[in-house]
Amino acid sequence: MEKIIQSISNKTDKSEIVRIVVMCTSTLMIMSTLLPYSKIIYDDDIIYNNSFKSGDGIFFFVLGGLAIVFIAIREKIPVLVVSILLSFTFIFELFNSIKMKEQFENDLSFTIGFYLVRLTSLLVIISCIYYFVTKKSSCSNDFFDSSYNNQSKS
C-alpha cells in the first residue's frame, strides 16, 4: 500500500490520477444501470418499475466498459471517441426522459438509478476529456525526456 501511495505522489503526471477517476466512475456508471430507473405510480400503487437493464441502459453499460478498456491500455483517441459517444447518449436519454415525464405527468417518478447514471456519465465525460488533454503522447514524451537528459549531461 505504501508503494502505491509513494508511486502516486512521486508522479507529477495528472493523467495517471485521471485514469483512476475514469475507471472508478465508469465502474459506478455500469453498476448504476442495474438500479431502478423510474416507476409509475397510479392511485398509490406501483404499476411499472423500470431499470436500465434493457433499452438505452445497454449503451451506458457498453460505453462504460469501453472507457475502462481504453483507459487501461492508455489509448488517448479512443477515450475521446467514447466520451463523445457518451455525450450523445446522455443528451438523447435526457430528452427522452423529459418527453416521458411530459407523457405521464405526475404519475412518473425517477429513482436513484436515473440520477446516478446521469451524474456518473457526466463525470466520465469530463474526466475522459481531461485525460485526453493532459495525457502526453508517447512519442513526444520520449523525445522531450531524451532531449532533457542530453542537455542536463552537458
mmCIF file with all atom_site columns, C-alpha atoms in Angstrom:
data_model
loop_
_atom_site.group_PDB
_atom_site.id
_atom_site.type_symbol
_atom_site.label_atom_id
_atom_site.label_alt_id
_atom_site.label_comp_id
_atom_site.label_asym_id
_atom_site.label_entity_id
_atom_site.label_seq_id
_atom_site.pdbx_PDB_ins_code
_atom_site.Cartn_x
_atom_site.Cartn_y
_atom_site.Cartn_z
_atom_site.occupancy
_atom_site.B_iso_or_equiv
_atom_site.pdbx_formal_charge
_atom_site.auth_seq_id
_atom_site.auth_comp_id
_atom_site.auth_asym_id
_atom_site.auth_atom_id
_atom_site.pdbx_PDB_model_num
ATOM 1   C CA . MET A 1 1   ? 0.000   0.000  0.000   1.00 0.00 ? 1   MET A CA 1
ATOM 2   C CA . GLU A 1 2   ? 2.826   2.385  0.830   1.00 0.00 ? 2   GLU A CA 1
ATOM 3   C CA . LYS A 1 3   ? 4.436   1.698  -2.538  1.00 0.00 ? 3   LYS A CA 1
ATOM 4   C CA . ILE A 1 4   ? 1.224   2.621  -4.340  1.00 0.00 ? 4   ILE A CA 1
ATOM 5   C CA . ILE A 1 5   ? 0.864   5.869  -2.395  1.00 0.00 ? 5   ILE A CA 1
ATOM 6   C CA . GLN A 1 6   ? 4.527   6.676  -2.927  1.00 0.00 ? 6   GLN A CA 1
ATOM 7   C CA . SER A 1 7   ? 4.336   5.980  -6.667  1.00 0.00 ? 7   SER A CA 1
ATOM 8   C CA . ILE A 1 8   ? 1.263   8.187  -6.995  1.00 0.00 ? 8   ILE A CA 1
ATOM 9   C CA . SER A 1 9   ? 2.851   11.006 -5.008  1.00 0.00 ? 9   SER A CA 1
ATOM 10  C CA . ASN A 1 10  ? 6.108   10.749 -6.974  1.00 0.00 ? 10  ASN A CA 1
ATOM 11  C CA . LYS A 1 11  ? 4.335   11.123 -10.306 1.00 0.00 ? 11  LYS A CA 1
ATOM 12  C CA . THR A 1 12  ? 3.569   14.628 -11.418 1.00 0.00 ? 12  THR A CA 1
ATOM 13  C CA . ASP A 1 13  ? 1.563   13.302 -14.353 1.00 0.00 ? 13  ASP A CA 1
ATOM 14  C CA . LYS A 1 14  ? -2.076  14.224 -13.797 1.00 0.00 ? 14  LYS A CA 1
ATOM 15  C CA . SER A 1 15  ? -3.208  11.721 -16.402 1.00 0.00 ? 15  SER A CA 1
ATOM 16  C CA . GLU A 1 16  ? -2.490  8.829  -14.029 1.00 0.00 ? 16  GLU A CA 1
ATOM 17  C CA . ILE A 1 17  ? -4.858  10.244 -11.422 1.00 0.00 ? 17  ILE A CA 1
ATOM 18  C CA . VAL A 1 18  ? -7.466  10.914 -14.109 1.00 0.00 ? 18  VAL A CA 1
ATOM 19  C CA . ARG A 1 19  ? -7.126  7.289  -15.275 1.00 0.00 ? 19  ARG A CA 1
ATOM 20  C CA . ILE A 1 20  ? -8.128  6.114  -11.815 1.00 0.00 ? 20  ILE A CA 1
ATOM 21  C CA . VAL A 1 21  ? -11.062 8.556  -11.764 1.00 0.00 ? 21  VAL A CA 1
ATOM 22  C CA . VAL A 1 22  ? -12.274 7.330  -15.176 1.00 0.00 ? 22  VAL A CA 1
ATOM 23  C CA . MET A 1 23  ? -12.043 3.703  -14.080 1.00 0.00 ? 23  MET A CA 1
ATOM 24  C CA . CYS A 1 24  ? -13.932 4.341  -10.835 1.00 0.00 ? 24  CYS A CA 1
ATOM 25  C CA . THR A 1 25  ? -16.665 6.494  -12.356 1.00 0.00 ? 25  THR A CA 1
ATOM 26  C CA . SER A 1 26  ? -17.122 4.122  -15.297 1.00 0.00 ? 26  SER A CA 1
ATOM 27  C CA . THR A 1 27  ? -17.479 1.196  -12.911 1.00 0.00 ? 27  THR A CA 1
ATOM 28  C CA . LEU A 1 28  ? -20.019 3.139  -10.882 1.00 0.00 ? 28  LEU A CA 1
ATOM 29  C CA . MET A 1 29  ? -21.901 4.052  -14.061 1.00 0.00 ? 29  MET A CA 1
ATOM 30  C CA . ILE A 1 30  ? -22.043 0.389  -15.088 1.00 0.00 ? 30  ILE A CA 1
ATOM 31  C CA . MET A 1 31  ? -23.316 -0.617 -11.654 1.00 0.00 ? 31  MET A CA 1
ATOM 32  C CA . SER A 1 32  ? -25.909 2.165  -11.615 1.00 0.00 ? 32  SER A CA 1
ATOM 33  C CA . THR A 1 33  ? -27.513 0.844  -14.808 1.00 0.00 ? 33  THR A CA 1
ATOM 34  C CA . LEU A 1 34  ? -28.681 -2.124 -12.730 1.00 0.00 ? 34  LEU A CA 1
ATOM 35  C CA . LEU A 1 35  ? -30.531 0.066  -10.223 1.00 0.00 ? 35  LEU A CA 1
ATOM 36  C CA . PRO A 1 36  ? -34.200 1.044  -10.614 1.00 0.00 ? 36  PRO A CA 1
ATOM 37  C CA . TYR A 1 37  ? -34.626 3.874  -13.115 1.00 0.00 ? 37  TYR A CA 1
ATOM 38  C CA . SER A 1 38  ? -38.213 5.008  -12.872 1.00 0.00 ? 38  SER A CA 1
ATOM 39  C CA . LYS A 1 39  ? -41.582 3.968  -11.590 1.00 0.00 ? 39  LYS A CA 1
ATOM 40  C CA . ILE A 1 40  ? -45.144 4.824  -12.470 1.00 0.00 ? 40  ILE A CA 1
ATOM 41  C CA . ILE A 1 41  ? -47.466 5.271  -9.518  1.00 0.00 ? 41  ILE A CA 1
ATOM 42  C CA . TYR A 1 42  ? -51.207 5.359  -10.056 1.00 0.00 ? 42  TYR A CA 1
ATOM 43  C CA . ASP A 1 43  ? -53.632 5.511  -7.140  1.00 0.00 ? 43  ASP A CA 1
ATOM 44  C CA . ASP A 1 44  ? -50.808 4.782  -4.669  1.00 0.00 ? 44  ASP A CA 1
ATOM 45  C CA . ASP A 1 45  ? -49.915 1.511  -6.439  1.00 0.00 ? 45  ASP A CA 1
ATOM 46  C CA . ILE A 1 46  ? -46.674 0.959  -8.337  1.00 0.00 ? 46  ILE A CA 1
ATOM 47  C CA . ILE A 1 47  ? -47.772 -0.086 -11.815 1.00 0.00 ? 47  ILE A CA 1
ATOM 48  C CA . TYR A 1 48  ? -44.418 -0.173 -13.556 1.00 0.00 ? 48  TYR A CA 1
ATOM 49  C CA . ASN A 1 49  ? -40.904 -0.268 -12.148 1.00 0.00 ? 49  ASN A CA 1
ATOM 50  C CA . ASN A 1 50  ? -38.217 0.123  -14.777 1.00 0.00 ? 50  ASN A CA 1
ATOM 51  C CA . SER A 1 51  ? -34.431 -0.210 -14.752 1.00 0.00 ? 51  SER A CA 1
ATOM 52  C CA . PHE A 1 52  ? -31.734 0.354  -17.348 1.00 0.00 ? 52  PHE A CA 1
ATOM 53  C CA . LYS A 1 53  ? -31.222 -3.408 -17.835 1.00 0.00 ? 53  LYS A CA 1
ATOM 54  C CA . SER A 1 54  ? -32.823 -3.138 -21.229 1.00 0.00 ? 54  SER A CA 1
ATOM 55  C CA . GLY A 1 55  ? -33.078 -0.364 -23.764 1.00 0.00 ? 55  GLY A CA 1
ATOM 56  C CA . ASP A 1 56  ? -30.783 2.646  -23.556 1.00 0.00 ? 56  ASP A CA 1
ATOM 57  C CA . GLY A 1 57  ? -29.049 1.408  -20.419 1.00 0.00 ? 57  GLY A CA 1
ATOM 58  C CA . ILE A 1 58  ? -27.087 -1.034 -22.555 1.00 0.00 ? 58  ILE A CA 1
ATOM 59  C CA . PHE A 1 59  ? -25.397 1.921  -24.268 1.00 0.00 ? 59  PHE A CA 1
ATOM 60  C CA . PHE A 1 60  ? -24.261 3.318  -20.913 1.00 0.00 ? 60  PHE A CA 1
ATOM 61  C CA . PHE A 1 61  ? -23.110 -0.172 -19.904 1.00 0.00 ? 61  PHE A CA 1
ATOM 62  C CA . VAL A 1 62  ? -21.097 -0.748 -23.111 1.00 0.00 ? 62  VAL A CA 1
ATOM 63  C CA . LEU A 1 63  ? -19.606 2.756  -23.244 1.00 0.00 ? 63  LEU A CA 1
ATOM 64  C CA . GLY A 1 64  ? -18.561 2.500  -19.593 1.00 0.00 ? 64  GLY A CA 1
ATOM 65  C CA . GLY A 1 65  ? -16.841 -0.812 -20.342 1.00 0.00 ? 65  GLY A CA 1
ATOM 66  C CA . LEU A 1 66  ? -15.100 0.651  -23.387 1.00 0.00 ? 66  LEU A CA 1
ATOM 67  C CA . ALA A 1 67  ? -13.911 3.630  -21.339 1.00 0.00 ? 67  ALA A CA 1
ATOM 68  C CA . ILE A 1 68  ? -12.367 1.249  -18.805 1.00 0.00 ? 68  ILE A CA 1
ATOM 69  C CA . VAL A 1 69  ? -10.678 -0.825 -21.525 1.00 0.00 ? 69  VAL A CA 1
ATOM 70  C CA . PHE A 1 70  ? -9.240  2.147  -23.415 1.00 0.00 ? 70  PHE A CA 1
ATOM 71  C CA . ILE A 1 71  ? -8.063  3.847  -20.222 1.00 0.00 ? 71  ILE A CA 1
ATOM 72  C CA . ALA A 1 72  ? -6.430  0.600  -19.088 1.00 0.00 ? 72  ALA A CA 1
ATOM 73  C CA . ILE A 1 73  ? -4.456  0.302  -22.334 1.00 0.00 ? 73  ILE A CA 1
ATOM 74  C CA . ARG A 1 74  ? -3.723  4.053  -22.264 1.00 0.00 ? 74  ARG A CA 1
ATOM 75  C CA . GLU A 1 75  ? -5.236  4.917  -25.640 1.00 0.00 ? 75  GLU A CA 1
ATOM 76  C CA . LYS A 1 76  ? -5.880  8.625  -25.983 1.00 0.00 ? 76  LYS A CA 1
ATOM 77  C CA . ILE A 1 77  ? -8.049  8.962  -29.116 1.00 0.00 ? 77  ILE A CA 1
ATOM 78  C CA . PRO A 1 78  ? -10.484 6.076  -28.392 1.00 0.00 ? 78  PRO A CA 1
ATOM 79  C CA . VAL A 1 79  ? -11.106 7.541  -24.927 1.00 0.00 ? 79  VAL A CA 1
ATOM 80  C CA . LEU A 1 80  ? -12.133 10.811 -26.573 1.00 0.00 ? 80  LEU A CA 1
ATOM 81  C CA . VAL A 1 81  ? -14.402 8.930  -29.014 1.00 0.00 ? 81  VAL A CA 1
ATOM 82  C CA . VAL A 1 82  ? -16.069 7.096  -26.103 1.00 0.00 ? 82  VAL A CA 1
ATOM 83  C CA . SER A 1 83  ? -16.541 10.436 -24.367 1.00 0.00 ? 83  SER A CA 1
ATOM 84  C CA . ILE A 1 84  ? -18.220 11.924 -27.451 1.00 0.00 ? 84  ILE A CA 1
ATOM 85  C CA . LEU A 1 85  ? -20.486 8.874  -27.879 1.00 0.00 ? 85  LEU A CA 1
ATOM 86  C CA . LEU A 1 86  ? -21.372 9.007  -24.208 1.00 0.00 ? 86  LEU A CA 1
ATOM 87  C CA . SER A 1 87  ? -22.216 12.706 -24.559 1.00 0.00 ? 87  SER A CA 1
ATOM 88  C CA . PHE A 1 88  ? -24.629 11.954 -27.415 1.00 0.00 ? 88  PHE A CA 1
ATOM 89  C CA . THR A 1 89  ? -26.182 9.095  -25.451 1.00 0.00 ? 89  THR A CA 1
ATOM 90  C CA . PHE A 1 90  ? -26.515 11.352 -22.409 1.00 0.00 ? 90  PHE A CA 1
ATOM 91  C CA . ILE A 1 91  ? -28.250 14.104 -24.418 1.00 0.00 ? 91  ILE A CA 1
ATOM 92  C CA . PHE A 1 92  ? -30.555 11.634 -26.190 1.00 0.00 ? 92  PHE A CA 1
ATOM 93  C CA . GLU A 1 93  ? -31.533 9.984  -22.919 1.00 0.00 ? 93  GLU A CA 1
ATOM 94  C CA . LEU A 1 94  ? -32.104 13.364 -21.267 1.00 0.00 ? 94  LEU A CA 1
ATOM 95  C CA . PHE A 1 95  ? -34.546 14.457 -23.988 1.00 0.00 ? 95  PHE A CA 1
ATOM 96  C CA . ASN A 1 96  ? -36.179 11.039 -23.904 1.00 0.00 ? 96  ASN A CA 1
ATOM 97  C CA . SER A 1 97  ? -36.747 11.284 -20.146 1.00 0.00 ? 97  SER A CA 1
ATOM 98  C CA . ILE A 1 98  ? -38.196 14.797 -20.488 1.00 0.00 ? 98  ILE A CA 1
ATOM 99  C CA . LYS A 1 99  ? -40.610 13.502 -23.121 1.00 0.00 ? 99  LYS A CA 1
ATOM 100 C CA . MET A 1 100 ? -41.502 10.549 -20.905 1.00 0.00 ? 100 MET A CA 1
ATOM 101 C CA . LYS A 1 101 ? -42.116 12.873 -17.950 1.00 0.00 ? 101 LYS A CA 1
ATOM 102 C CA . GLU A 1 102 ? -44.451 15.026 -20.068 1.00 0.00 ? 102 GLU A CA 1
ATOM 103 C CA . GLN A 1 103 ? -46.326 11.932 -21.213 1.00 0.00 ? 103 GLN A CA 1
ATOM 104 C CA . PHE A 1 104 ? -47.003 10.531 -17.743 1.00 0.00 ? 104 PHE A CA 1
ATOM 105 C CA . GLU A 1 105 ? -47.076 13.869 -15.893 1.00 0.00 ? 105 GLU A CA 1
ATOM 106 C CA . ASN A 1 106 ? -47.264 13.393 -12.123 1.00 0.00 ? 106 ASN A CA 1
ATOM 107 C CA . ASP A 1 107 ? -47.595 9.595  -12.241 1.00 0.00 ? 107 ASP A CA 1
ATOM 108 C CA . LEU A 1 108 ? -43.938 9.084  -13.234 1.00 0.00 ? 108 LEU A CA 1
ATOM 109 C CA . SER A 1 109 ? -41.144 9.420  -10.715 1.00 0.00 ? 109 SER A CA 1
ATOM 110 C CA . PHE A 1 110 ? -37.454 8.867  -11.330 1.00 0.00 ? 110 PHE A CA 1
ATOM 111 C CA . THR A 1 111 ? -35.479 6.815  -8.833  1.00 0.00 ? 111 THR A CA 1
ATOM 112 C CA . ILE A 1 112 ? -31.831 6.532  -7.791  1.00 0.00 ? 112 ILE A CA 1
ATOM 113 C CA . GLY A 1 113 ? -30.690 4.755  -10.971 1.00 0.00 ? 113 GLY A CA 1
ATOM 114 C CA . PHE A 1 114 ? -31.798 7.671  -13.132 1.00 0.00 ? 114 PHE A CA 1
ATOM 115 C CA . TYR A 1 115 ? -29.889 10.267 -11.153 1.00 0.00 ? 115 TYR A CA 1
ATOM 116 C CA . LEU A 1 116 ? -26.811 8.122  -10.573 1.00 0.00 ? 116 LEU A CA 1
ATOM 117 C CA . VAL A 1 117 ? -26.426 7.269  -14.270 1.00 0.00 ? 117 VAL A CA 1
ATOM 118 C CA . ARG A 1 118 ? -26.691 10.974 -15.129 1.00 0.00 ? 118 ARG A CA 1
ATOM 119 C CA . LEU A 1 119 ? -24.143 12.012 -12.536 1.00 0.00 ? 119 LEU A CA 1
ATOM 120 C CA . THR A 1 120 ? -21.609 9.292  -13.287 1.00 0.00 ? 120 THR A CA 1
ATOM 121 C CA . SER A 1 121 ? -21.890 9.689  -17.052 1.00 0.00 ? 121 SER A CA 1
ATOM 122 C CA . LEU A 1 122 ? -21.150 13.406 -16.697 1.00 0.00 ? 122 LEU A CA 1
ATOM 123 C CA . LEU A 1 123 ? -18.139 12.585 -14.531 1.00 0.00 ? 123 LEU A CA 1
ATOM 124 C CA . VAL A 1 124 ? -16.916 10.025 -17.079 1.00 0.00 ? 124 VAL A CA 1
ATOM 125 C CA . ILE A 1 125 ? -17.320 12.524 -19.937 1.00 0.00 ? 125 ILE A CA 1
ATOM 126 C CA . ILE A 1 126 ? -15.452 15.280 -18.092 1.00 0.00 ? 126 ILE A CA 1
ATOM 127 C CA . SER A 1 127 ? -12.666 13.013 -16.880 1.00 0.00 ? 127 SER A CA 1
ATOM 128 C CA . CYS A 1 128 ? -12.208 11.412 -20.328 1.00 0.00 ? 128 CYS A CA 1
ATOM 129 C CA . ILE A 1 129 ? -11.845 14.831 -21.922 1.00 0.00 ? 129 ILE A CA 1
ATOM 130 C CA . TYR A 1 130 ? -9.453  15.872 -19.157 1.00 0.00 ? 130 TYR A CA 1
ATOM 131 C CA . TYR A 1 131 ? -7.443  12.685 -19.746 1.00 0.00 ? 131 TYR A CA 1
ATOM 132 C CA . PHE A 1 132 ? -7.272  13.494 -23.462 1.00 0.00 ? 132 PHE A CA 1
ATOM 133 C CA . VAL A 1 133 ? -5.991  16.988 -22.708 1.00 0.00 ? 133 VAL A CA 1
ATOM 134 C CA . THR A 1 134 ? -3.454  16.032 -20.019 1.00 0.00 ? 134 THR A CA 1
ATOM 135 C CA . LYS A 1 135 ? -2.037  12.799 -21.428 1.00 0.00 ? 135 LYS A CA 1
ATOM 136 C CA . LYS A 1 136 ? 1.152   13.326 -23.332 1.00 0.00 ? 136 LYS A CA 1
ATOM 137 C CA . SER A 1 137 ? 1.596   11.295 -26.468 1.00 0.00 ? 137 SER A CA 1
ATOM 138 C CA . SER A 1 138 ? 4.232   8.611  -26.080 1.00 0.00 ? 138 SER A CA 1
ATOM 139 C CA . CYS A 1 139 ? 6.409   9.848  -28.955 1.00 0.00 ? 139 CYS A CA 1
ATOM 140 C CA . SER A 1 140 ? 6.632   13.433 -27.726 1.00 0.00 ? 140 SER A CA 1
ATOM 141 C CA . ASN A 1 141 ? 7.134   12.258 -24.153 1.00 0.00 ? 141 ASN A CA 1
ATOM 142 C CA . ASP A 1 142 ? 10.125  10.102 -25.148 1.00 0.00 ? 142 ASP A CA 1
ATOM 143 C CA . PHE A 1 143 ? 11.561  12.911 -27.262 1.00 0.00 ? 143 PHE A CA 1
ATOM 144 C CA . PHE A 1 144 ? 11.350  15.525 -24.546 1.00 0.00 ? 144 PHE A CA 1
ATOM 145 C CA . ASP A 1 145 ? 12.705  13.153 -21.908 1.00 0.00 ? 145 ASP A CA 1
ATOM 146 C CA . SER A 1 146 ? 15.712  12.225 -24.055 1.00 0.00 ? 146 SER A CA 1
ATOM 147 C CA . SER A 1 147 ? 16.445  15.825 -25.092 1.00 0.00 ? 147 SER A CA 1
ATOM 148 C CA . TYR A 1 148 ? 16.207  16.969 -21.468 1.00 0.00 ? 148 TYR A CA 1
ATOM 149 C CA . ASN A 1 149 ? 18.545  14.192 -20.338 1.00 0.00 ? 149 ASN A CA 1
ATOM 150 C CA . ASN A 1 150 ? 21.060  15.091 -23.076 1.00 0.00 ? 150 ASN A CA 1
ATOM 151 C CA . GLN A 1 151 ? 21.045  18.761 -22.070 1.00 0.00 ? 151 GLN A CA 1
ATOM 152 C CA . SER A 1 152 ? 21.457  18.026 -18.391 1.00 0.00 ? 152 SER A CA 1
ATOM 153 C CA . LYS A 1 153 ? 24.504  15.813 -19.021 1.00 0.00 ? 153 LYS A CA 1
ATOM 154 C CA . SER A 1 154 ? 26.354  18.536 -20.972 1.00 0.00 ? 154 SER A CA 1
#
